[in-house]
mmCIF file of C-alpha atoms in Angstrom:
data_model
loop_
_atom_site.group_PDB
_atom_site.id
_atom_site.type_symbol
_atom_site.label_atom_id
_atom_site.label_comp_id
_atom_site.label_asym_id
_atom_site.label_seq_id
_atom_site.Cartn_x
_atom_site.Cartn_y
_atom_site.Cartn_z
ATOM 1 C CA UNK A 1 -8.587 -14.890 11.684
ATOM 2 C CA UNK A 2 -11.720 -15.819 10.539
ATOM 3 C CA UNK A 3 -13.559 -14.468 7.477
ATOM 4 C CA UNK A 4 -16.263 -12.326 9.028
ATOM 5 C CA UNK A 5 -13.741 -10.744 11.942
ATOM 6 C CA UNK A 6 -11.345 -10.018 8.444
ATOM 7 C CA UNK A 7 -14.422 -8.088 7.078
ATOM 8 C CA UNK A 8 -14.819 -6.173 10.123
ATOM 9 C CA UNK A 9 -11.339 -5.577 10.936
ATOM 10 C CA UNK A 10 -11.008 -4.046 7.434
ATOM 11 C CA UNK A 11 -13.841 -1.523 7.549
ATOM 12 C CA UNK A 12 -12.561 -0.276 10.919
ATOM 13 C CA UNK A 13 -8.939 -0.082 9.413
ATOM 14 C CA UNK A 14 -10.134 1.693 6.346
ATOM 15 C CA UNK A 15 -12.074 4.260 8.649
ATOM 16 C CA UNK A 16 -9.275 4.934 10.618
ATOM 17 C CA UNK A 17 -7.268 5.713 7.556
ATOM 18 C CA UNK A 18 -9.911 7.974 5.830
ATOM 19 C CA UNK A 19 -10.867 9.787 9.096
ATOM 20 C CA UNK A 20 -7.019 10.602 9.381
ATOM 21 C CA UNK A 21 -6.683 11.987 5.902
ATOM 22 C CA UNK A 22 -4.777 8.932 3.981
ATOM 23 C CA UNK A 23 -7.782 9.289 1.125
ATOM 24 C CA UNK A 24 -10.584 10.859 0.393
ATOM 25 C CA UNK A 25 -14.321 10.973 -0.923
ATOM 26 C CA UNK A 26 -13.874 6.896 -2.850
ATOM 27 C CA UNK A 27 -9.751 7.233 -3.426
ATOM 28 C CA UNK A 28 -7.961 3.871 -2.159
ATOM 29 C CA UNK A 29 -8.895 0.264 -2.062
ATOM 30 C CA UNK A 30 -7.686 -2.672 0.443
ATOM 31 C CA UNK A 31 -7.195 -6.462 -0.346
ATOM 32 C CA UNK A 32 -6.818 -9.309 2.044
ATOM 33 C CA UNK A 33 -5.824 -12.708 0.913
ATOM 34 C CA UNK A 34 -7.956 -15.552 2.214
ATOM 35 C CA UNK A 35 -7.767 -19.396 2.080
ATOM 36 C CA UNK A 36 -10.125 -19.823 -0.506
ATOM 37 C CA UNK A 37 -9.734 -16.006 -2.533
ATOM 38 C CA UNK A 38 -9.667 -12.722 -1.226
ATOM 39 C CA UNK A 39 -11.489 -9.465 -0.016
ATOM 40 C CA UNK A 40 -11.348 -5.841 -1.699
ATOM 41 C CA UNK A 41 -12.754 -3.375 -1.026
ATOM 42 C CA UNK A 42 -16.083 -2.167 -3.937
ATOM 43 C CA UNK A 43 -15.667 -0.496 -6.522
ATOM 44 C CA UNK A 44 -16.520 3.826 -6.090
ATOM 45 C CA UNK A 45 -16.596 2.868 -2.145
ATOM 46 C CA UNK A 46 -15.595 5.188 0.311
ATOM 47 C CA UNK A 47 -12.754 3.576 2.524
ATOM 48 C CA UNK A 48 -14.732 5.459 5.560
ATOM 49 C CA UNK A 49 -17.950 4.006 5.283
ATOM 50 C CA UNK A 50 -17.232 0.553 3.999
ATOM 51 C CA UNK A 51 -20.323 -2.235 5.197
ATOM 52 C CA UNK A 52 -18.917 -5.582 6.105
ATOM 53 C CA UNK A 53 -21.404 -7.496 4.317
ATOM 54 C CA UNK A 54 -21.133 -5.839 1.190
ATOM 55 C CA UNK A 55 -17.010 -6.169 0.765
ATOM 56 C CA UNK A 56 -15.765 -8.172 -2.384
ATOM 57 C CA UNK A 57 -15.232 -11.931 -2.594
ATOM 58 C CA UNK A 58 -13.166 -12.883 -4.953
ATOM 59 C CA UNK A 59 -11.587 -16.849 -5.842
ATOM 60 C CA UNK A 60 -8.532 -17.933 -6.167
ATOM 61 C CA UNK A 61 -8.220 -17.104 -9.399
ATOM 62 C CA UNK A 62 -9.655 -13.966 -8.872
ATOM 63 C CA UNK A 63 -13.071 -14.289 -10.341
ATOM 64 C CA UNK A 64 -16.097 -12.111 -8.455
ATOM 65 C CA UNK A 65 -17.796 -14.475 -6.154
ATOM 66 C CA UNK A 66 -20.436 -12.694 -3.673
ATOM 67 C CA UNK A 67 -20.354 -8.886 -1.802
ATOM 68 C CA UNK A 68 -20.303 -5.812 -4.587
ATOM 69 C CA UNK A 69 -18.317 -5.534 -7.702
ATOM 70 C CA UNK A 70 -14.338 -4.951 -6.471
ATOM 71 C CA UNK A 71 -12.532 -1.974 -7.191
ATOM 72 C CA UNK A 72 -11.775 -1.471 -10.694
ATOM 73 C CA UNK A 73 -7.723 -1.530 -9.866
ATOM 74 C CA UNK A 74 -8.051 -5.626 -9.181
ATOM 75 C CA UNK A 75 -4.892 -6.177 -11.089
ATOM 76 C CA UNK A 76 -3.039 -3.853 -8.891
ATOM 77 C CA UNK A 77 -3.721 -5.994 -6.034
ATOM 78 C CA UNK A 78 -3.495 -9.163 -8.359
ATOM 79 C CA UNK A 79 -0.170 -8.221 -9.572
ATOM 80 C CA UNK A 80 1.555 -7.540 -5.792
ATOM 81 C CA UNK A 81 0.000 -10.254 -3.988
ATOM 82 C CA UNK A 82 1.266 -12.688 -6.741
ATOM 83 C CA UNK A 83 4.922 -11.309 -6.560
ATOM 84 C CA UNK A 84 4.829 -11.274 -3.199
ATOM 85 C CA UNK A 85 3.161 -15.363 -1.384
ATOM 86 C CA UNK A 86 4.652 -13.932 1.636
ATOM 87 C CA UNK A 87 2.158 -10.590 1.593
ATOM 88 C CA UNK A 88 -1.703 -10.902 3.343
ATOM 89 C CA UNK A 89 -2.755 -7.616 2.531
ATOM 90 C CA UNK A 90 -2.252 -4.442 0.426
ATOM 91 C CA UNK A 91 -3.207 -1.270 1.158
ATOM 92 C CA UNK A 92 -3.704 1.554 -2.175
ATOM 93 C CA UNK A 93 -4.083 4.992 -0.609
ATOM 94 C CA UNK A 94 -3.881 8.439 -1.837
ATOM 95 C CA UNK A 95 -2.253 9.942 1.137
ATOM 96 C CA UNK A 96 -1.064 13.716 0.745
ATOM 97 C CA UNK A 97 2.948 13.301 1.571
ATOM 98 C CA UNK A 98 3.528 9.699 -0.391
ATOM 99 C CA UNK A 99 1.654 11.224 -3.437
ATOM 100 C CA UNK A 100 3.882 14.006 -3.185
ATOM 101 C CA UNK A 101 7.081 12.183 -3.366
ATOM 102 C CA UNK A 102 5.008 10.225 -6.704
ATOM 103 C CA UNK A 103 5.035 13.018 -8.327
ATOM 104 C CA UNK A 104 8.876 13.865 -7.540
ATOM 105 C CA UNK A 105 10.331 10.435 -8.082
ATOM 106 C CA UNK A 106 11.847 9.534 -10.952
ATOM 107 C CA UNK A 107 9.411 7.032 -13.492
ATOM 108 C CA UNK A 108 10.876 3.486 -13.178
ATOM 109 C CA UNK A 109 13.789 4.712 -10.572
ATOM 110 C CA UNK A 110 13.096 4.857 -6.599
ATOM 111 C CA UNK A 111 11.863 7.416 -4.636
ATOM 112 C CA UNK A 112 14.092 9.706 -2.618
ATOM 113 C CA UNK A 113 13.197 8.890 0.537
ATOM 114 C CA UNK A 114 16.334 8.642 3.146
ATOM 115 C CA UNK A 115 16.307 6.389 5.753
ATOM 116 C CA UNK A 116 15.604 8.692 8.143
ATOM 117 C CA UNK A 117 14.082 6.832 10.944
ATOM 118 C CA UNK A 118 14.923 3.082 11.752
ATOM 119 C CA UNK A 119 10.724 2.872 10.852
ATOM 120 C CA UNK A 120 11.224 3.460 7.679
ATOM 121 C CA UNK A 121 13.480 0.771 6.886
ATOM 122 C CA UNK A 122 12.120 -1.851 9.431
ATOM 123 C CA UNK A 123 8.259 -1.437 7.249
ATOM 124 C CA UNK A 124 9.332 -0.233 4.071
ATOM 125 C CA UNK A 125 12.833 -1.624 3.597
ATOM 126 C CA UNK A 126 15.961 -0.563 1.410
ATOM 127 C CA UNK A 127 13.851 0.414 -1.915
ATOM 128 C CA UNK A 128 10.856 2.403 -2.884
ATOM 129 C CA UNK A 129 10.653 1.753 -6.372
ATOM 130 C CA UNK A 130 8.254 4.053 -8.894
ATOM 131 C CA UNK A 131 6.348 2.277 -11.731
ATOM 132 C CA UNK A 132 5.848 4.887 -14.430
ATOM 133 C CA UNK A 133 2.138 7.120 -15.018
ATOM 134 C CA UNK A 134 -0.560 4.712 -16.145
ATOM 135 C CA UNK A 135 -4.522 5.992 -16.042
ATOM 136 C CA UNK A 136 -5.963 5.402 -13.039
ATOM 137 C CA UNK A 137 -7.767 1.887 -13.747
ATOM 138 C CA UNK A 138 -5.699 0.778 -16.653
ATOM 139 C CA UNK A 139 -4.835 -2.899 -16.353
ATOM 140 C CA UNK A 140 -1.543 -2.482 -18.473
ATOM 141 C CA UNK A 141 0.088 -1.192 -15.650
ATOM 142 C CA UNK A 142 -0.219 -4.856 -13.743
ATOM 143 C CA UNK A 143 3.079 -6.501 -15.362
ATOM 144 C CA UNK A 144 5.076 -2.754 -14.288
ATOM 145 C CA UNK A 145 3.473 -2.960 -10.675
ATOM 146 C CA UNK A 146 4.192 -7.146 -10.410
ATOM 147 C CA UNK A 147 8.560 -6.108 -11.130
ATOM 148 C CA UNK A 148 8.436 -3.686 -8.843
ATOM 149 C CA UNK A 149 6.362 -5.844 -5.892
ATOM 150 C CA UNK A 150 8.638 -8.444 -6.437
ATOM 151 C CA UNK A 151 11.520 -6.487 -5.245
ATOM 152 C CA UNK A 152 10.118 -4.028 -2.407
ATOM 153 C CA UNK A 153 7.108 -4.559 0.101
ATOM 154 C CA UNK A 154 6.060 -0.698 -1.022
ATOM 155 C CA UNK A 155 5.723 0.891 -4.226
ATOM 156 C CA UNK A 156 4.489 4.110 -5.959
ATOM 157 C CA UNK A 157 2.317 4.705 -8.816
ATOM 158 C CA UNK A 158 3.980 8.009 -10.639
ATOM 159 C CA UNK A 159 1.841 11.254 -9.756
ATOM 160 C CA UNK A 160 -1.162 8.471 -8.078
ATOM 161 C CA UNK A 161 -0.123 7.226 -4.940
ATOM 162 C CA UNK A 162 1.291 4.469 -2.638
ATOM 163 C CA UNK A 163 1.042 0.858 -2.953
ATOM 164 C CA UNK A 164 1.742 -1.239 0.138
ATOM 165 C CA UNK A 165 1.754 -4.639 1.349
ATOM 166 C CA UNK A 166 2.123 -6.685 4.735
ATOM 167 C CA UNK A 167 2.208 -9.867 5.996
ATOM 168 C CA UNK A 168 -1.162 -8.822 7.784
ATOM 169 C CA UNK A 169 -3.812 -6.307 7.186
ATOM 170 C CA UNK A 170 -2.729 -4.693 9.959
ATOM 171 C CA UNK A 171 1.306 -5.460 8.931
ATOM 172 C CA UNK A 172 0.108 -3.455 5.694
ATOM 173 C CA UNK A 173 -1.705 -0.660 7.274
ATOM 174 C CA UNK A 174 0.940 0.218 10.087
ATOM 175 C CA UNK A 175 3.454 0.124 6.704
ATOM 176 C CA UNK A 176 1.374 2.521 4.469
ATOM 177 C CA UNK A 177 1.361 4.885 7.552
ATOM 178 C CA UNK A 178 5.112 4.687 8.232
ATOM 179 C CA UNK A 179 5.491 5.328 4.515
ATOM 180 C CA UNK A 180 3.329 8.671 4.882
ATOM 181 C CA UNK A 181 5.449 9.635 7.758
ATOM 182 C CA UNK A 182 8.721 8.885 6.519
ATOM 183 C CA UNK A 183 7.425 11.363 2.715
ATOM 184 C CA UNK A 184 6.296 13.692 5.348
ATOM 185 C CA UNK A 185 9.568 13.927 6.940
ATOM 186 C CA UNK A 186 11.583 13.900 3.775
ATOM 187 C CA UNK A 187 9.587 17.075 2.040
ATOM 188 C CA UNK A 188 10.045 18.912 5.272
ATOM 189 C CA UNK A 189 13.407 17.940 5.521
ATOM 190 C CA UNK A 190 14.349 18.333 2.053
ATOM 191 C CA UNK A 191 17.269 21.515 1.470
ATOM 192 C CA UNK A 192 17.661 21.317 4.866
ATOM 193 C CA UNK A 193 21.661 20.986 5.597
ATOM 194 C CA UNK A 194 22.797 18.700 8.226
ATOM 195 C CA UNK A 195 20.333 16.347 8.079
ATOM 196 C CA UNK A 196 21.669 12.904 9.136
ATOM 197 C CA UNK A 197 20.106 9.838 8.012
ATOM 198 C CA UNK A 198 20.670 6.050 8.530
ATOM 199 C CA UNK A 199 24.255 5.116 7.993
ATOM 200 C CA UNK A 200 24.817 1.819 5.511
ATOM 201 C CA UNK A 201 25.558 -0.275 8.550
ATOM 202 C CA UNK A 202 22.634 1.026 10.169
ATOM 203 C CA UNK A 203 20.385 -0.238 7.561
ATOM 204 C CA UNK A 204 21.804 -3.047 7.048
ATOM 205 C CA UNK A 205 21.538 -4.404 10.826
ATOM 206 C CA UNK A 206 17.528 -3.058 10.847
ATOM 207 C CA UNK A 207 16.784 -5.264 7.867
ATOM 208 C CA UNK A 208 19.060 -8.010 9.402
ATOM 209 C CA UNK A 209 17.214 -8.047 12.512
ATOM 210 C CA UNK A 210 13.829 -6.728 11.146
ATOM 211 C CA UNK A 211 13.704 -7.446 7.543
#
């Protein structure tokens, strides 16, 4: 896809995911790798009124090239997207359920998240892992978030919020959504006896077939 349908494509993704709920007031950035750099969404924007003209450029090596400064969590994006030469996109959001289940799962562990649905698994895969609390903007975290990326498409930051990637922008999005639904269903479901989940063998055929 060319550059300028990229920068549209992500301001009407980032809408759709701030009109729904997944952030609020300037919470959450995007990234999309390019041939020559990458796009992020600026620094203190609002995901819900993003301008295509004014999203970051940034080179290969990550330097600031043209559009407004990028988000000040650059090495978040940096540090999955270099773990992970397979990944196009990532998606940072503050979404209600996923932030939740940050501030539940265990600092350096995985998130208890059951494999529910067979949606979970297919976006998400086998592991959720948790990088321990950092400050919000505090590059030291970037060598915590790059393990972690390297060994799950998803992630979350302790008591801050999901960290997603996909092959696409889109890939990404649909993936931070399913990862919403999935923490959704697991607080409401959580206590609750008799809930069944995804056997062993049931995962492992999904991420055969899908993974």
């Amino acid at each position: 896809m060319a550059e300028a349908a990229l920068r549209t494509q992500l301001c009407e993704l980032a809408k759709s995911l701030f009109d729904r709920g997944y952030s609020v007031g300037t919470a959450g950035n995007v990234s999309v790798r390019l041939p020559d750099g990458y796009l992020m969404t600026p620094t203190n924007s609002c995901l819900g009124r993003l301008d295509p003209e004014r999203i970051s450029k940034l080179g290969p090596d990550w330097a600031h090239l043209s559009g407004d400064k990028p988000s000040k969590e650059v090495f978040l994006h940096r540090a999955v997207l270099d773990a992970r030469p397979e990944a196009g996109a990532v998606v940072h959001l503050h979404s209600t359920h996923a932030t939740a289940i940050s501030c539940l799962a265990p600092e350096g562990g995985d998130a208890e998240i059951p494999p529910l649905t067979p949606y979970f698994v297919m976006r998400i895969g086998r592991r959720l892992p948790c990088v321990a609390y950092y400050r919000p903007g505090d590059a030291a975290m970037e060598p915590a978030v790059h393990a972690a990326a390297r060994a799950a498409k998803a992630l979350l930051l302790a008591n801050h919020g999901p960290v997603v990637s996909g092959a696409s922008l889109t890939e990404a999005v649909h993936a931070a959504e399913e990862l919403e639904e999935a923490a959704r269903l697991a607080l409401v479901l959580r206590g609750v006896p008799g809930v069944r989940a995804l056997n062993a063998a049931q995962v492992d055929d999904l991420l055969e077939t899908f993974g």
